[in-house]
Coordinates of C-alpha atoms in Angstrom, one line a residue:
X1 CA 122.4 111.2 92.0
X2 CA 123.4 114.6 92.8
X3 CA 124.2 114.6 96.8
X4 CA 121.9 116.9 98.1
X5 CA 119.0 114.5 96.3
X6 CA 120.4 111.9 98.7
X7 CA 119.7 113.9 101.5
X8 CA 116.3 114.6 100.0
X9 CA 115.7 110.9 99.9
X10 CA 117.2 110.0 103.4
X11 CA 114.7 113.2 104.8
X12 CA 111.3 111.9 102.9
X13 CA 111.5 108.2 102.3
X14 CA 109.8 107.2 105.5
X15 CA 107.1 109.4 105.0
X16 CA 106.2 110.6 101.5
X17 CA 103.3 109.8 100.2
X18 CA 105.0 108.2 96.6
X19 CA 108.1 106.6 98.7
X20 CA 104.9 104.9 101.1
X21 CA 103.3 103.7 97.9
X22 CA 106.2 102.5 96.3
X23 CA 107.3 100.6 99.3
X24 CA 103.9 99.0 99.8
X25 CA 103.8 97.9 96.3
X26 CA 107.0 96.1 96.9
X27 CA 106.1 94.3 99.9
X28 CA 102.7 93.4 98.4
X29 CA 104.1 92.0 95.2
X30 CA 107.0 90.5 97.7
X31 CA 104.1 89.1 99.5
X32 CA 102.3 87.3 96.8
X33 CA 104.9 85.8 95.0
X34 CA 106.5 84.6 98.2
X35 CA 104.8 84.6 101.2
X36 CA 107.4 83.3 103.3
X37 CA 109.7 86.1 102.6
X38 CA 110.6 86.6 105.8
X39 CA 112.3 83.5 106.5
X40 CA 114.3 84.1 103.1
X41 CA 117.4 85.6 102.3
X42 CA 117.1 89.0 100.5
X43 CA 119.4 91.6 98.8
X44 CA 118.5 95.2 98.0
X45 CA 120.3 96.0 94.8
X46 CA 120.9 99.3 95.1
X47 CA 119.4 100.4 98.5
X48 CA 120.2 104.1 98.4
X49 CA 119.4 105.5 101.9
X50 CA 118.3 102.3 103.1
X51 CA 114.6 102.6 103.7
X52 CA 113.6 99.3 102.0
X53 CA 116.0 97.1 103.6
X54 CA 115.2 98.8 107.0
X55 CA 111.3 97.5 105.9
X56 CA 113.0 94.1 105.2
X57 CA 114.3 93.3 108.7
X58 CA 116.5 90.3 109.9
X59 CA 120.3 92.0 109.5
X60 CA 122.0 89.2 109.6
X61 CA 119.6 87.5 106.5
X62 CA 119.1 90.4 104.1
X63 CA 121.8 93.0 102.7
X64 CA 121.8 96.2 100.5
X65 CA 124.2 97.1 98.1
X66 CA 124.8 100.5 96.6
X67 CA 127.6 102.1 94.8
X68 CA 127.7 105.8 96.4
X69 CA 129.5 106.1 99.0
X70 CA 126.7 109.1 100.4
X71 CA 123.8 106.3 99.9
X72 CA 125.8 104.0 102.4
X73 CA 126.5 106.6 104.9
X74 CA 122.4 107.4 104.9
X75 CA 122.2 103.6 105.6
X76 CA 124.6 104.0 108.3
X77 CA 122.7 106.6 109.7
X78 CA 119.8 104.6 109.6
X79 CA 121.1 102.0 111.9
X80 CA 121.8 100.0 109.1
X81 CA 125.2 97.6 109.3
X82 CA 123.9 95.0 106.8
X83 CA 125.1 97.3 103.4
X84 CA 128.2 97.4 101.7
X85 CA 129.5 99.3 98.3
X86 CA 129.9 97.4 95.2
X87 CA 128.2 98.0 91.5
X88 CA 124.9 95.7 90.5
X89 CA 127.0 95.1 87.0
X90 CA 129.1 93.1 89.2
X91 CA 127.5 92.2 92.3
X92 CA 130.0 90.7 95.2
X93 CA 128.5 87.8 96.1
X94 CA 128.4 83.9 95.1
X95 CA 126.5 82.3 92.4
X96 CA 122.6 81.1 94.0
X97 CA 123.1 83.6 96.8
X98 CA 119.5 84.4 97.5
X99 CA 116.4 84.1 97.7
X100 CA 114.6 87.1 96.4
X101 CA 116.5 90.8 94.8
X102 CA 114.9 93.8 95.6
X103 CA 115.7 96.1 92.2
X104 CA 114.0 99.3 92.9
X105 CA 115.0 102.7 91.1
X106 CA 118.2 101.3 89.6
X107 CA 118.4 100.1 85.8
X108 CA 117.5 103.9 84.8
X109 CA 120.6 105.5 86.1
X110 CA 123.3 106.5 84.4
X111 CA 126.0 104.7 86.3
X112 CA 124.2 101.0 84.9
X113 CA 126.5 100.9 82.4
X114 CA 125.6 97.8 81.1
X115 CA 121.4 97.1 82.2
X116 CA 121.5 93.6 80.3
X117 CA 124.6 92.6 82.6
X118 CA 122.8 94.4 85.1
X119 CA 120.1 92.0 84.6
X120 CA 122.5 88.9 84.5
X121 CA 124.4 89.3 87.6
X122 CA 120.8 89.3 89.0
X123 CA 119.5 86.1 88.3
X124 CA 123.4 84.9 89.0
X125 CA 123.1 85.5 92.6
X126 CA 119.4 84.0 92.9
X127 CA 118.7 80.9 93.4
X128 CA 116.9 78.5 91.3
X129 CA 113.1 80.0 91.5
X130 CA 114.1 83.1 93.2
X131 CA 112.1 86.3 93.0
X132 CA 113.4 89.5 91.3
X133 CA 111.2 92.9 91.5
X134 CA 112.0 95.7 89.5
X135 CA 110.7 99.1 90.1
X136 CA 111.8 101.9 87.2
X137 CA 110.3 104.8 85.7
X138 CA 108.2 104.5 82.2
X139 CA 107.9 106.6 79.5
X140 CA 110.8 109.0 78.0
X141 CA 108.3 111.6 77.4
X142 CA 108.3 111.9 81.1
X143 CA 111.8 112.9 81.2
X144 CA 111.9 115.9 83.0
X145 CA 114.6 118.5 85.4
X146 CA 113.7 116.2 88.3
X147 CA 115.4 113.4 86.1
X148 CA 118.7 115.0 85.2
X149 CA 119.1 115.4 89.2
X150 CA 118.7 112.0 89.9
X151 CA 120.9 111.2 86.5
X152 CA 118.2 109.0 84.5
X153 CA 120.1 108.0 81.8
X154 CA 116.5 105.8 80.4
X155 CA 112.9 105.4 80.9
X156 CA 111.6 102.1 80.2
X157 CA 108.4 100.2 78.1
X158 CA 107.1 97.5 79.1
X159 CA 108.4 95.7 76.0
X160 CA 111.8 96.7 76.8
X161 CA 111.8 95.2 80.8
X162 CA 109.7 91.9 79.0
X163 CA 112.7 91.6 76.6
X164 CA 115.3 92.3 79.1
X165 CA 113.9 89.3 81.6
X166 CA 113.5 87.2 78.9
X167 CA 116.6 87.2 77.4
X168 CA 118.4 86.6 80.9
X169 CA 115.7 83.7 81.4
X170 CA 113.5 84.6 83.9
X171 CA 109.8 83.4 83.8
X172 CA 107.4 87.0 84.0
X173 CA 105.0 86.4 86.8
X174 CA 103.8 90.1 86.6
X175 CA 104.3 93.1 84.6
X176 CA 102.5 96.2 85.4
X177 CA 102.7 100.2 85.1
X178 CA 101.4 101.9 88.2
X179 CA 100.9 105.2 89.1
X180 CA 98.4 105.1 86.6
X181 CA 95.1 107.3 88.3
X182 CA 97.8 110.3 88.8
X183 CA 98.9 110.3 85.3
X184 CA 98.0 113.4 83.6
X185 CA 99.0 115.5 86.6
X186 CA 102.5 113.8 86.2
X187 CA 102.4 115.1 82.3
X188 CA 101.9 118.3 83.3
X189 CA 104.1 118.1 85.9
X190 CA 107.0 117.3 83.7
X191 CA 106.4 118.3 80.6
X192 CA 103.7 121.2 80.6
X193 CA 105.4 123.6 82.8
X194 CA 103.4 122.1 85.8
X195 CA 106.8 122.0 87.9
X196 CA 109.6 124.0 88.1
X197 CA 111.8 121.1 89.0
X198 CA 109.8 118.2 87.1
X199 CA 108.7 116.2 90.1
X200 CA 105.3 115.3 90.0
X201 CA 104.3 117.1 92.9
X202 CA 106.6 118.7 95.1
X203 CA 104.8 119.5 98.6
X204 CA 106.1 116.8 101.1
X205 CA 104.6 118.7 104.1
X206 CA 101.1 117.1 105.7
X207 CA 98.5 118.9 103.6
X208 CA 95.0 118.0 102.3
X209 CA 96.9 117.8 98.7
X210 CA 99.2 115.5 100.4
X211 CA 96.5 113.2 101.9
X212 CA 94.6 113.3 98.7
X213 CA 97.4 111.8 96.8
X214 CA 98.0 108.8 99.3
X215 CA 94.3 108.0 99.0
X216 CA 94.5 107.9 95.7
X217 CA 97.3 105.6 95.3
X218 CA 96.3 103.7 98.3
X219 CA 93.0 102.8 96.2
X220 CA 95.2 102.3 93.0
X221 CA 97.3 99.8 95.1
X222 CA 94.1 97.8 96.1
X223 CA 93.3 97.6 92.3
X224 CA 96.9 96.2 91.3
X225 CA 96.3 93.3 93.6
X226 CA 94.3 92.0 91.1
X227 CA 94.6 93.9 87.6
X228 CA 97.6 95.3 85.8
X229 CA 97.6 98.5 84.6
X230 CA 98.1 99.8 80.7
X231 CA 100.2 102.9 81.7
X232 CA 101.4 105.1 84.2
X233 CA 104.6 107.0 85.6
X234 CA 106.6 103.8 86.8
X235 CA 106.6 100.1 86.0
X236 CA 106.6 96.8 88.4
X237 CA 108.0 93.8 87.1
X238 CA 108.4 90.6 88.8
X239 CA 109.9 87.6 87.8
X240 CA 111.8 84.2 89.2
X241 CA 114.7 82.4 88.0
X242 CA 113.7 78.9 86.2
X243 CA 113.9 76.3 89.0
X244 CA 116.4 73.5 88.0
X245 CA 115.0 70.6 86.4

């Protein structure tokens, strides 16, 4: 990404409204699939400024990986000692490494060079019936100004992430688009005009707008605890490595 949208991240993460969702959709998907995920050891493939891994806990357990060297200063910043540099198509660690990988905002960017290796080295470093969750943004009509700063080089389908898992192996526990309810306004957002810079909406500041929105997704994110969704701005997928036999 373009540094200064590093320092956006590092300056909003912990308090956005979309970051809040995002993050509690993680945990909650984290939370069903394996409840005792705090006793587990967890990576964050690409961490950027840390927020997720800081959710995560137990340092000396869990680790983030990222390949800028700006998203592992932010970490630093954060407090954060358990994250290193290295490149998710080659991820420095032994084969049956963990527990669960934490994939959020990644495969879309243009320095993935290789998503299906990407995808590999994943369920390399898991161990047998490990959970992966994938967060990345849907649709390429959604492509907007907002995604040339943060260098989206795709947008995915859920046909695309289904094949993608399922060529590497893993067994698809859920697949889901989310987002969903604030759909349109993303559309118009990013490809109407809505937004001078294509985000969705751009006010970070406390505002009725702002408390609107996290209503909004808060009640979306009660409803994904039971249904999957047809379409929306991003897609969940979460899968686990086949067990050994």
């Amino acid at each position: 990404m373009e540094r200064s949208e590093y320092a956006t991240m590092f300056r909003v993460e912990e308090t956005h409204w979309w970051y809040r969702a995002l993050h509690r959709l993680i945990f909650q998907a984290l939370e069903a699939e394996l409840p005792e995920w705090r006793e587990k050891e967890i990576v964050d493939v690409g961490c950027g400024t840390g927020a997720i891994l800081k959710q995560l806990g137990n340092p000396e357990q869990n680790v983030g990986i990222d390949l800028a060297p700006e998203a592992i200063s932010f970490c630093r910043q954060r407090g954060l000692n358990n994250v290193r540099q290295g490149d998710i198509c080659a991820l420095p660690f032994a084969d049956g490494s963990f527990d669960a990988a934490i994939c959020s905002s990644v495969l879309y960017h243009q320095w993935v060079s290789d998503v299906e290796g990407a995808v590999r080295e994943m369920y390399r470093v898991l161990r047998p019936g490990g959970v992966l969750l994938i967060n990345v943004p849907a649709f390429p009509l959604l492509h907007s100004a907002h995604d040339d700063a943060v260098m989206t080089a795709r947008r995915f389908r859920k046909r695309e992430i289904r094949e993608l898992l399922q060529k590497q192996n893993f067994t698809i526990r859920r697949l889901t688009y989310w987002t969903t309810f604030l759909f349109p306004l993303a559309v118009a957002a990013r490809t109407l005009g809505g937004s001078k810079m294509g985000r969705d909406f751009e006010r970070t500041e406390e505002s009725f707008s702002t408390r609107a929105l996290a209503q909004i997704m808060a009640l979306e994110l009660r409803l994904l605890r039971n249904v999957s969704l047809p379409f929306g701005v991003a897609l969940l997928a979460v899968a686990r490595r086949q067990s050994t036999m």
